[in-house]
Amino acid sequence: MNVIEINNLTKYYGKERGIIDVSLNVEEKEIFGFIGPNGAGKTTTLRTLLALIYPTSGSATIFGMDCIKYGTEIKKEIGYLPSEVFYYDKMKVIDLLKYSASFYKKDCSKRIKELTEIMDLDLHKRIDDLSFGNKKKVGIVQGLLHGPKLIILDEPTSGLDPLMQQKFFELLQEENKKGATILFSSHILGEVQRLCNRVAIIKEGKIIQLEKISALQENNYKKIKVQTTANLDQDYFNIEGVSNLEEKQNIISFLFRGNINSIMKKISDIEIANVWIEEPDLEEIFLHYYEKGV
Amino acid sequence: MNVFMREIKANRKVLIIWSIGMILLIASGMGKYAGLSASGQAINDFLAQMPESLKAIMGMGTFDLTKATGYYGVLFIYLAMMATIHATMLGANIISKEERDKTAEFLFIKPISRNKIITSKLLASLVNILIFNLVTFVSSILMVQKYSKGEAVIGDITKLMIGMLILQLIFLSIGTAIAAKSKHPKTAPSLATGILLFTFILSIAIDLNSRIEILKYFTPFKYFDAKNLMYAQGFEPIYVILSGVIIAILFRVTYIFYISRDLKV
């Protein structure tokens, strides 16, 4: 069953492009990643789903109901974490969470307690005294306290330290096991790869690729930089799967796609001073899709 | 109910500050009367010699300044001015602040319709302006009675306060309608106050120049003129009906525009 169905959704802000003809489905109990660079239309898509803004054309359903027409009904079962968290400054954390809970017709106090313990959050501080990361934590608790069936997250990890990110991901996976469907947007490929079953890649308002994460991993690019001790001909690395080969002052850099062992052997055969193996950023991945002519 | 309570709490401090300001204005205004009344009939003679235009600007018109209620009648336009500024700002802010403070992404993803949110906010505004009106009403009675030497004051003041309440409602609805329509939430309060000042100045201009009297329908301040309410025909049906229509239309406009707007967050 599809929890979210988006059909040819288009949104223009006046003449400015938001999203164009976006169609995708999110299945029940799936963790779906929505990735793209800033300004690609991720947030626009999510906000339209939540009826914060209205589509220019096209439609979307959540739980089989039109997301605009039945917005109020649908939102009972949605938890949302915006990319930037803003709350009523003069409120204390606990007051805000209680206010948030008051919109759902169930007792959330136990869950608030559990979540704030996991997130290590001080309930009696005022919101405007909190750091960006701590505000984000309030957002997480606020988004999950009513046990939603669909969790929508917009760039959830920005501002969280790695330890908190880890806890947060565990929390999400736990919710997912309990039956929650999760849709989240990100511009960091790593976290999408870690968490998601499927991803949609969006660029300049259009979906350019929709695939299973396993398929994306086959296209697993590594960005490799090698600092050599002696002068080495850069062609040494010119094997299959290597692209964007460059050399600058004894540092050879390239993108590699393929069996990681073959390149590791190549590196171990020479004398090196340093090596960096990194996830390529999204732009570099996109380059790959553009090369394919999408 | 939760949104309503939230708004009552959020506006509590502002309401208290405005109320204190109002009490001080009435107290200091009527305090001046104490000095004035000591001079007896001389003041009316003096005023009779004053140029009409100056009297119009000061809002004095034809009031009998030897009486406490007459003096209060002059003061009324300033009270009405203050109450309407409060109502305008309240209306514009209560609607636009979710976007201004970027809390829209919190509130509007809750299972509550925009319709209900606006209703809660309007009800909370209504309670606020009612309290503000009552504070003005009670402190006016106390202050005027202090100087009235037994003259009956409650009747006149009640009439004036009912007029002020309708004015408050009109400007509240102007504030909410502008905020609901405005593309930029931050500019809504200043735009709404601009309209208020314009209508206020227009009402003075009409006092100065009878040839533009026809414009009186465009300024609510002319609908409930203190002189008319106290000495002449009282409430004129045409103005009461006109006010009702304006308020109804603007509140309706608030709902229509706000429900169909793309929330800027």
PDB file of C-alpha atoms in Angstrom, chain B residues 11-258:
ATOM      1  CA  ASN B  11      -1.173  39.056  24.528  1.00  0.00           C
ATOM      2  CA  ARG B  12      -1.569  39.421  28.283  1.00  0.00           C
ATOM      3  CA  LYS B  13       1.475  41.587  28.883  1.00  0.00           C
ATOM      4  CA  VAL B  14       0.762  43.895  25.957  1.00  0.00           C
ATOM      5  CA  LEU B  15      -2.827  44.333  27.139  1.00  0.00           C
ATOM      6  CA  ILE B  16      -1.698  45.258  30.650  1.00  0.00           C
ATOM      7  CA  ILE B  17       0.725  47.866  29.302  1.00  0.00           C
ATOM      8  CA  TRP B  18      -1.929  49.396  27.034  1.00  0.00           C
ATOM      9  CA  SER B  19      -4.444  49.412  29.904  1.00  0.00           C
ATOM     10  CA  ILE B  20      -2.034  51.250  32.184  1.00  0.00           C
ATOM     11  CA  GLY B  21      -1.406  53.751  29.390  1.00  0.00           C
ATOM     12  CA  MET B  22      -5.138  54.275  28.984  1.00  0.00           C
ATOM     13  CA  ILE B  23      -5.722  54.779  32.702  1.00  0.00           C
ATOM     14  CA  LEU B  24      -2.885  57.314  32.819  1.00  0.00           C
ATOM     15  CA  LEU B  25      -4.275  59.155  29.804  1.00  0.00           C
ATOM     16  CA  ILE B  26      -7.729  59.429  31.361  1.00  0.00           C
ATOM     17  CA  ALA B  27      -6.343  60.376  34.781  1.00  0.00           C
ATOM     18  CA  SER B  28      -4.025  63.061  33.439  1.00  0.00           C
ATOM     19  CA  GLY B  29      -6.646  64.348  31.008  1.00  0.00           C
ATOM     20  CA  MET B  30      -9.303  64.738  33.665  1.00  0.00           C
ATOM     21  CA  GLY B  31      -6.648  66.102  36.037  1.00  0.00           C
ATOM     22  CA  LYS B  32      -6.231  69.029  33.650  1.00  0.00           C
ATOM     23  CA  TYR B  33      -9.977  69.605  33.901  1.00  0.00           C
ATOM     24  CA  ALA B  34      -9.619  70.263  37.626  1.00  0.00           C
ATOM     25  CA  GLY B  35      -7.435  73.266  36.862  1.00  0.00           C
ATOM     26  CA  LEU B  36      -9.645  74.380  34.011  1.00  0.00           C
ATOM     27  CA  SER B  37     -12.919  74.231  35.918  1.00  0.00           C
ATOM     28  CA  ALA B  38     -11.517  76.571  38.557  1.00  0.00           C
ATOM     29  CA  SER B  39     -11.629  79.359  35.986  1.00  0.00           C
ATOM     30  CA  GLY B  40     -15.392  78.902  35.557  1.00  0.00           C
ATOM     31  CA  GLN B  41     -17.245  80.436  32.643  1.00  0.00           C
ATOM     32  CA  ALA B  42     -14.130  82.305  31.530  1.00  0.00           C
ATOM     33  CA  ILE B  43     -12.913  79.261  29.642  1.00  0.00           C
ATOM     34  CA  ASN B  44     -16.005  79.022  27.469  1.00  0.00           C
ATOM     35  CA  ASP B  45     -15.734  82.719  26.644  1.00  0.00           C
ATOM     36  CA  PHE B  46     -12.132  82.233  25.743  1.00  0.00           C
ATOM     37  CA  LEU B  47     -12.930  79.256  23.555  1.00  0.00           C
ATOM     38  CA  ALA B  48     -15.673  81.136  21.802  1.00  0.00           C
ATOM     39  CA  GLN B  49     -12.992  83.463  20.495  1.00  0.00           C
ATOM     40  CA  MET B  50     -10.740  80.673  19.303  1.00  0.00           C
ATOM     41  CA  PRO B  51     -10.645  80.125  15.515  1.00  0.00           C
ATOM     42  CA  GLU B  52     -12.821  77.224  14.325  1.00  0.00           C
ATOM     43  CA  SER B  53      -9.884  75.462  12.652  1.00  0.00           C
ATOM     44  CA  LEU B  54      -7.865  75.358  15.846  1.00  0.00           C
ATOM     45  CA  LYS B  55     -10.850  73.995  17.727  1.00  0.00           C
ATOM     46  CA  ALA B  56     -11.351  71.364  15.062  1.00  0.00           C
ATOM     47  CA  ILE B  57      -7.749  70.221  15.266  1.00  0.00           C
ATOM     48  CA  MET B  58      -7.968  70.021  19.049  1.00  0.00           C
ATOM     49  CA  GLY B  59     -11.256  68.150  18.708  1.00  0.00           C
ATOM     50  CA  MET B  60     -13.099  70.652  20.892  1.00  0.00           C
ATOM     51  CA  GLY B  61     -15.983  71.548  18.635  1.00  0.00           C
ATOM     52  CA  THR B  62     -18.984  72.695  20.599  1.00  0.00           C
ATOM     53  CA  PHE B  63     -18.428  71.018  23.927  1.00  0.00           C
ATOM     54  CA  ASP B  64     -19.378  72.781  27.112  1.00  0.00           C
ATOM     55  CA  LEU B  65     -16.020  72.743  28.801  1.00  0.00           C
ATOM     56  CA  THR B  66     -17.363  73.885  32.113  1.00  0.00           C
ATOM     57  CA  LYS B  67     -18.901  70.477  32.561  1.00  0.00           C
ATOM     58  CA  ALA B  68     -16.835  67.367  33.336  1.00  0.00           C
ATOM     59  CA  THR B  69     -18.673  65.350  30.671  1.00  0.00           C
ATOM     60  CA  GLY B  70     -18.093  68.066  28.103  1.00  0.00           C
ATOM     61  CA  TYR B  71     -14.434  68.018  28.849  1.00  0.00           C
ATOM     62  CA  TYR B  72     -14.459  64.237  28.668  1.00  0.00           C
ATOM     63  CA  GLY B  73     -16.114  64.528  25.254  1.00  0.00           C
ATOM     64  CA  VAL B  74     -13.028  66.379  24.025  1.00  0.00           C
ATOM     65  CA  LEU B  75     -10.795  63.755  25.565  1.00  0.00           C
ATOM     66  CA  PHE B  76     -12.792  60.933  23.950  1.00  0.00           C
ATOM     67  CA  ILE B  77     -11.249  61.255  20.479  1.00  0.00           C
ATOM     68  CA  TYR B  78      -7.816  60.584  22.005  1.00  0.00           C
ATOM     69  CA  LEU B  79      -9.123  57.570  23.902  1.00  0.00           C
ATOM     70  CA  ALA B  80     -10.737  56.281  20.716  1.00  0.00           C
ATOM     71  CA  MET B  81      -7.488  56.883  18.857  1.00  0.00           C
ATOM     72  CA  MET B  82      -5.560  54.857  21.410  1.00  0.00           C
ATOM     73  CA  ALA B  83      -8.106  52.030  21.486  1.00  0.00           C
ATOM     74  CA  THR B  84      -8.180  51.797  17.701  1.00  0.00           C
ATOM     75  CA  ILE B  85      -4.383  51.761  17.406  1.00  0.00           C
ATOM     76  CA  HIS B  86      -4.390  48.908  19.920  1.00  0.00           C
ATOM     77  CA  ALA B  87      -7.086  47.053  17.978  1.00  0.00           C
ATOM     78  CA  THR B  88      -5.382  47.547  14.612  1.00  0.00           C
ATOM     79  CA  MET B  89      -1.989  46.332  15.819  1.00  0.00           C
ATOM     80  CA  LEU B  90      -3.594  43.446  17.673  1.00  0.00           C
ATOM     81  CA  GLY B  91      -5.510  42.328  14.596  1.00  0.00           C
ATOM     82  CA  ALA B  92      -2.570  42.634  12.217  1.00  0.00           C
ATOM     83  CA  ASN B  93      -0.133  40.952  14.587  1.00  0.00           C
ATOM     84  CA  ILE B  94      -2.287  38.084  15.746  1.00  0.00           C
ATOM     85  CA  ILE B  95      -2.758  36.931  12.162  1.00  0.00           C
ATOM     86  CA  SER B  96       0.688  37.647  10.752  1.00  0.00           C
ATOM     87  CA  LYS B  97       2.881  36.623  13.660  1.00  0.00           C
ATOM     88  CA  GLU B  98       2.961  32.895  12.923  1.00  0.00           C
ATOM     89  CA  GLU B  99       4.684  33.682   9.660  1.00  0.00           C
ATOM     90  CA  ARG B 100       6.739  36.563  11.050  1.00  0.00           C
ATOM     91  CA  ASP B 101       8.103  34.400  13.890  1.00  0.00           C
ATOM     92  CA  LYS B 102       8.299  31.373  11.598  1.00  0.00           C
ATOM     93  CA  THR B 103       6.100  29.344  13.919  1.00  0.00           C
ATOM     94  CA  ALA B 104       3.719  28.574  11.050  1.00  0.00           C
ATOM     95  CA  GLU B 105       5.527  25.303  10.427  1.00  0.00           C
ATOM     96  CA  PHE B 106       4.690  24.339  13.975  1.00  0.00           C
ATOM     97  CA  LEU B 107       1.061  25.374  14.169  1.00  0.00           C
ATOM     98  CA  PHE B 108      -0.230  24.596  10.702  1.00  0.00           C
ATOM     99  CA  ILE B 109       0.983  21.014  10.596  1.00  0.00           C
ATOM    100  CA  LYS B 110      -1.173  20.218  13.619  1.00  0.00           C
ATOM    101  CA  PRO B 111      -4.519  18.517  13.063  1.00  0.00           C
ATOM    102  CA  ILE B 112      -6.477  21.747  13.226  1.00  0.00           C
ATOM    103  CA  SER B 113      -7.977  23.581  10.279  1.00  0.00           C
ATOM    104  CA  ARG B 114      -6.958  27.109   9.334  1.00  0.00           C
ATOM    105  CA  ASN B 115     -10.587  28.027   9.840  1.00  0.00           C
ATOM    106  CA  LYS B 116     -10.452  27.022  13.484  1.00  0.00           C
ATOM    107  CA  ILE B 117      -7.116  28.729  14.024  1.00  0.00           C
ATOM    108  CA  ILE B 118      -8.478  32.034  12.721  1.00  0.00           C
ATOM    109  CA  THR B 119     -11.646  31.673  14.785  1.00  0.00           C
ATOM    110  CA  SER B 120      -9.582  31.086  17.936  1.00  0.00           C
ATOM    111  CA  LYS B 121      -7.390  34.061  17.148  1.00  0.00           C
ATOM    112  CA  LEU B 122     -10.362  36.327  16.448  1.00  0.00           C
ATOM    113  CA  LEU B 123     -12.064  35.271  19.668  1.00  0.00           C
ATOM    114  CA  ALA B 124      -8.893  35.963  21.623  1.00  0.00           C
ATOM    115  CA  SER B 125      -8.664  39.411  19.985  1.00  0.00           C
ATOM    116  CA  LEU B 126     -12.271  40.044  20.849  1.00  0.00           C
ATOM    117  CA  VAL B 127     -11.641  39.254  24.502  1.00  0.00           C
ATOM    118  CA  ASN B 128      -8.636  41.575  24.431  1.00  0.00           C
ATOM    119  CA  ILE B 129     -10.486  44.556  23.017  1.00  0.00           C
ATOM    120  CA  LEU B 130     -13.437  43.948  25.344  1.00  0.00           C
ATOM    121  CA  ILE B 131     -11.152  44.008  28.361  1.00  0.00           C
ATOM    122  CA  PHE B 132      -9.454  47.123  27.046  1.00  0.00           C
ATOM    123  CA  ASN B 133     -12.843  48.754  26.542  1.00  0.00           C
ATOM    124  CA  LEU B 134     -13.974  47.801  30.037  1.00  0.00           C
ATOM    125  CA  VAL B 135     -10.817  49.197  31.589  1.00  0.00           C
ATOM    126  CA  THR B 136     -11.439  52.447  29.733  1.00  0.00           C
ATOM    127  CA  PHE B 137     -15.103  52.414  30.727  1.00  0.00           C
ATOM    128  CA  VAL B 138     -14.517  51.876  34.431  1.00  0.00           C
ATOM    129  CA  SER B 139     -11.628  54.300  34.766  1.00  0.00           C
ATOM    130  CA  SER B 140     -13.560  56.909  32.798  1.00  0.00           C
ATOM    131  CA  ILE B 141     -16.542  56.666  35.118  1.00  0.00           C
ATOM    132  CA  LEU B 142     -14.358  56.875  38.205  1.00  0.00           C
ATOM    133  CA  MET B 143     -12.357  59.819  36.917  1.00  0.00           C
ATOM    134  CA  VAL B 144     -15.227  61.840  35.476  1.00  0.00           C
ATOM    135  CA  GLN B 145     -17.389  61.282  38.540  1.00  0.00           C
ATOM    136  CA  LYS B 146     -14.604  62.637  40.676  1.00  0.00           C
ATOM    137  CA  TYR B 147     -14.963  66.037  38.992  1.00  0.00           C
ATOM    138  CA  SER B 148     -18.605  66.017  37.954  1.00  0.00           C
ATOM    139  CA  LYS B 149     -20.084  67.585  41.099  1.00  0.00           C
ATOM    140  CA  GLY B 150     -23.028  65.196  41.090  1.00  0.00           C
ATOM    141  CA  GLU B 151     -23.783  65.575  37.372  1.00  0.00           C
ATOM    142  CA  ALA B 152     -24.939  62.262  35.798  1.00  0.00           C
ATOM    143  CA  VAL B 153     -22.076  60.773  33.797  1.00  0.00           C
ATOM    144  CA  ILE B 154     -22.723  57.064  33.280  1.00  0.00           C
ATOM    145  CA  GLY B 155     -25.240  57.508  30.451  1.00  0.00           C
ATOM    146  CA  ASP B 156     -22.947  59.625  28.292  1.00  0.00           C
ATOM    147  CA  ILE B 157     -19.886  57.523  28.980  1.00  0.00           C
ATOM    148  CA  THR B 158     -21.764  54.310  28.173  1.00  0.00           C
ATOM    149  CA  LYS B 159     -22.800  55.728  24.816  1.00  0.00           C
ATOM    150  CA  LEU B 160     -19.249  56.783  24.047  1.00  0.00           C
ATOM    151  CA  MET B 161     -17.833  53.406  25.063  1.00  0.00           C
ATOM    152  CA  ILE B 162     -20.283  51.528  22.852  1.00  0.00           C
ATOM    153  CA  GLY B 163     -19.160  53.774  20.004  1.00  0.00           C
ATOM    154  CA  MET B 164     -15.547  53.069  20.862  1.00  0.00           C
ATOM    155  CA  LEU B 165     -16.161  49.334  20.936  1.00  0.00           C
ATOM    156  CA  ILE B 166     -17.597  49.422  17.415  1.00  0.00           C
ATOM    157  CA  LEU B 167     -14.596  51.480  16.299  1.00  0.00           C
ATOM    158  CA  GLN B 168     -12.299  48.910  17.885  1.00  0.00           C
ATOM    159  CA  LEU B 169     -14.086  46.127  16.030  1.00  0.00           C
ATOM    160  CA  ILE B 170     -13.809  47.957  12.708  1.00  0.00           C
ATOM    161  CA  PHE B 171     -10.085  48.513  13.099  1.00  0.00           C
ATOM    162  CA  LEU B 172      -9.493  45.025  14.428  1.00  0.00           C
ATOM    163  CA  SER B 173     -11.070  43.673  11.265  1.00  0.00           C
ATOM    164  CA  ILE B 174      -9.014  46.075   9.105  1.00  0.00           C
ATOM    165  CA  GLY B 175      -5.878  44.730  10.822  1.00  0.00           C
ATOM    166  CA  THR B 176      -6.768  41.065  10.365  1.00  0.00           C
ATOM    167  CA  ALA B 177      -7.900  41.498   6.765  1.00  0.00           C
ATOM    168  CA  ILE B 178      -4.691  43.292   5.781  1.00  0.00           C
ATOM    169  CA  ALA B 179      -2.562  40.691   7.542  1.00  0.00           C
ATOM    170  CA  ALA B 180      -4.421  37.886   5.777  1.00  0.00           C
ATOM    171  CA  LYS B 181      -3.961  39.503   2.391  1.00  0.00           C
ATOM    172  CA  SER B 182      -0.484  40.991   2.803  1.00  0.00           C
ATOM    173  CA  LYS B 183       2.320  39.181   0.996  1.00  0.00           C
ATOM    174  CA  HIS B 184       4.849  40.245   3.602  1.00  0.00           C
ATOM    175  CA  PRO B 185       3.761  39.514   7.151  1.00  0.00           C
ATOM    176  CA  LYS B 186       6.139  42.097   8.622  1.00  0.00           C
ATOM    177  CA  THR B 187       4.559  45.031   6.807  1.00  0.00           C
ATOM    178  CA  ALA B 188       0.951  44.235   7.769  1.00  0.00           C
ATOM    179  CA  PRO B 189       0.910  46.103  11.125  1.00  0.00           C
ATOM    180  CA  SER B 190       2.474  49.260   9.682  1.00  0.00           C
ATOM    181  CA  LEU B 191       0.180  49.253   6.664  1.00  0.00           C
ATOM    182  CA  ALA B 192      -2.865  48.827   8.894  1.00  0.00           C
ATOM    183  CA  THR B 193      -1.769  51.633  11.231  1.00  0.00           C
ATOM    184  CA  GLY B 194      -1.171  53.784   8.167  1.00  0.00           C
ATOM    185  CA  ILE B 195      -4.789  53.343   7.152  1.00  0.00           C
ATOM    186  CA  LEU B 196      -5.865  54.227  10.665  1.00  0.00           C
ATOM    187  CA  LEU B 197      -3.871  57.464  10.658  1.00  0.00           C
ATOM    188  CA  PHE B 198      -5.225  58.355   7.249  1.00  0.00           C
ATOM    189  CA  THR B 199      -8.845  57.953   8.350  1.00  0.00           C
ATOM    190  CA  PHE B 200      -8.122  59.892  11.529  1.00  0.00           C
ATOM    191  CA  ILE B 201      -6.632  62.809   9.618  1.00  0.00           C
ATOM    192  CA  LEU B 202      -9.508  62.656   7.166  1.00  0.00           C
ATOM    193  CA  SER B 203     -11.964  63.030  10.028  1.00  0.00           C
ATOM    194  CA  ILE B 204     -10.159  66.196  11.172  1.00  0.00           C
ATOM    195  CA  ALA B 205     -10.045  67.502   7.610  1.00  0.00           C
ATOM    196  CA  ILE B 206     -13.816  67.095   7.389  1.00  0.00           C
ATOM    197  CA  ASP B 207     -14.205  69.170  10.568  1.00  0.00           C
ATOM    198  CA  LEU B 208     -12.067  71.875   8.980  1.00  0.00           C
ATOM    199  CA  ASN B 209     -13.734  71.926   5.615  1.00  0.00           C
ATOM    200  CA  SER B 210     -17.465  71.281   5.327  1.00  0.00           C
ATOM    201  CA  ARG B 211     -17.245  71.002   1.527  1.00  0.00           C
ATOM    202  CA  ILE B 212     -15.721  67.506   1.849  1.00  0.00           C
ATOM    203  CA  GLU B 213     -18.349  66.372   4.322  1.00  0.00           C
ATOM    204  CA  ILE B 214     -19.484  63.682   1.888  1.00  0.00           C
ATOM    205  CA  LEU B 215     -16.212  61.860   2.637  1.00  0.00           C
ATOM    206  CA  LYS B 216     -17.422  61.198   6.179  1.00  0.00           C
ATOM    207  CA  TYR B 217     -18.511  57.728   5.125  1.00  0.00           C
ATOM    208  CA  PHE B 218     -14.881  56.827   4.526  1.00  0.00           C
ATOM    209  CA  THR B 219     -13.684  57.467   8.043  1.00  0.00           C
ATOM    210  CA  PRO B 220     -15.102  55.428  10.919  1.00  0.00           C
ATOM    211  CA  PHE B 221     -14.043  58.174  13.317  1.00  0.00           C
ATOM    212  CA  LYS B 222     -16.937  60.220  11.919  1.00  0.00           C
ATOM    213  CA  TYR B 223     -19.423  57.422  12.539  1.00  0.00           C
ATOM    214  CA  PHE B 224     -19.285  57.820  16.290  1.00  0.00           C
ATOM    215  CA  ASP B 225     -18.539  61.453  16.883  1.00  0.00           C
ATOM    216  CA  ALA B 226     -18.611  62.365  20.574  1.00  0.00           C
ATOM    217  CA  LYS B 227     -20.706  65.536  19.986  1.00  0.00           C
ATOM    218  CA  ASN B 228     -23.378  63.600  18.116  1.00  0.00           C
ATOM    219  CA  LEU B 229     -23.471  60.758  20.589  1.00  0.00           C
ATOM    220  CA  MET B 230     -23.751  63.041  23.595  1.00  0.00           C
ATOM    221  CA  TYR B 231     -25.774  66.054  22.437  1.00  0.00           C
ATOM    222  CA  ALA B 232     -27.469  65.336  19.146  1.00  0.00           C
ATOM    223  CA  GLN B 233     -29.124  62.329  17.630  1.00  0.00           C
ATOM    224  CA  GLY B 234     -27.097  59.642  19.412  1.00  0.00           C
ATOM    225  CA  PHE B 235     -26.363  56.571  17.328  1.00  0.00           C
ATOM    226  CA  GLU B 236     -27.359  57.081  13.710  1.00  0.00           C
ATOM    227  CA  PRO B 237     -28.717  53.855  12.187  1.00  0.00           C
ATOM    228  CA  ILE B 238     -26.883  54.442   8.901  1.00  0.00           C
ATOM    229  CA  TYR B 239     -23.503  54.398  10.655  1.00  0.00           C
ATOM    230  CA  VAL B 240     -24.317  51.446  12.872  1.00  0.00           C
ATOM    231  CA  ILE B 241     -25.419  49.443   9.832  1.00  0.00           C
ATOM    232  CA  LEU B 242     -22.412  50.603   7.821  1.00  0.00           C
ATOM    233  CA  SER B 243     -20.098  49.525  10.669  1.00  0.00           C
ATOM    234  CA  GLY B 244     -21.765  46.132  10.885  1.00  0.00           C
ATOM    235  CA  VAL B 245     -21.364  45.608   7.153  1.00  0.00           C
ATOM    236  CA  ILE B 246     -17.691  46.679   7.179  1.00  0.00           C
ATOM    237  CA  ILE B 247     -16.878  44.411  10.111  1.00  0.00           C
ATOM    238  CA  ALA B 248     -18.700  41.431   8.604  1.00  0.00           C
ATOM    239  CA  ILE B 249     -17.055  41.850   5.199  1.00  0.00           C
ATOM    240  CA  LEU B 250     -13.545  42.325   6.575  1.00  0.00           C
ATOM    241  CA  PHE B 251     -13.753  39.327   8.895  1.00  0.00           C
ATOM    242  CA  ARG B 252     -15.037  37.248   5.993  1.00  0.00           C
ATOM    243  CA  VAL B 253     -12.148  38.557   3.871  1.00  0.00           C
ATOM    244  CA  THR B 254      -9.741  37.551   6.638  1.00  0.00           C
ATOM    245  CA  TYR B 255     -10.978  33.959   6.479  1.00  0.00           C
ATOM    246  CA  ILE B 256     -11.043  33.750   2.694  1.00  0.00           C
ATOM    247  CA  PHE B 257      -7.574  35.157   2.137  1.00  0.00           C
ATOM    248  CA  TYR B 258      -5.931  33.370   5.010  1.00  0.00           C
TER     249      TYR B 258
END
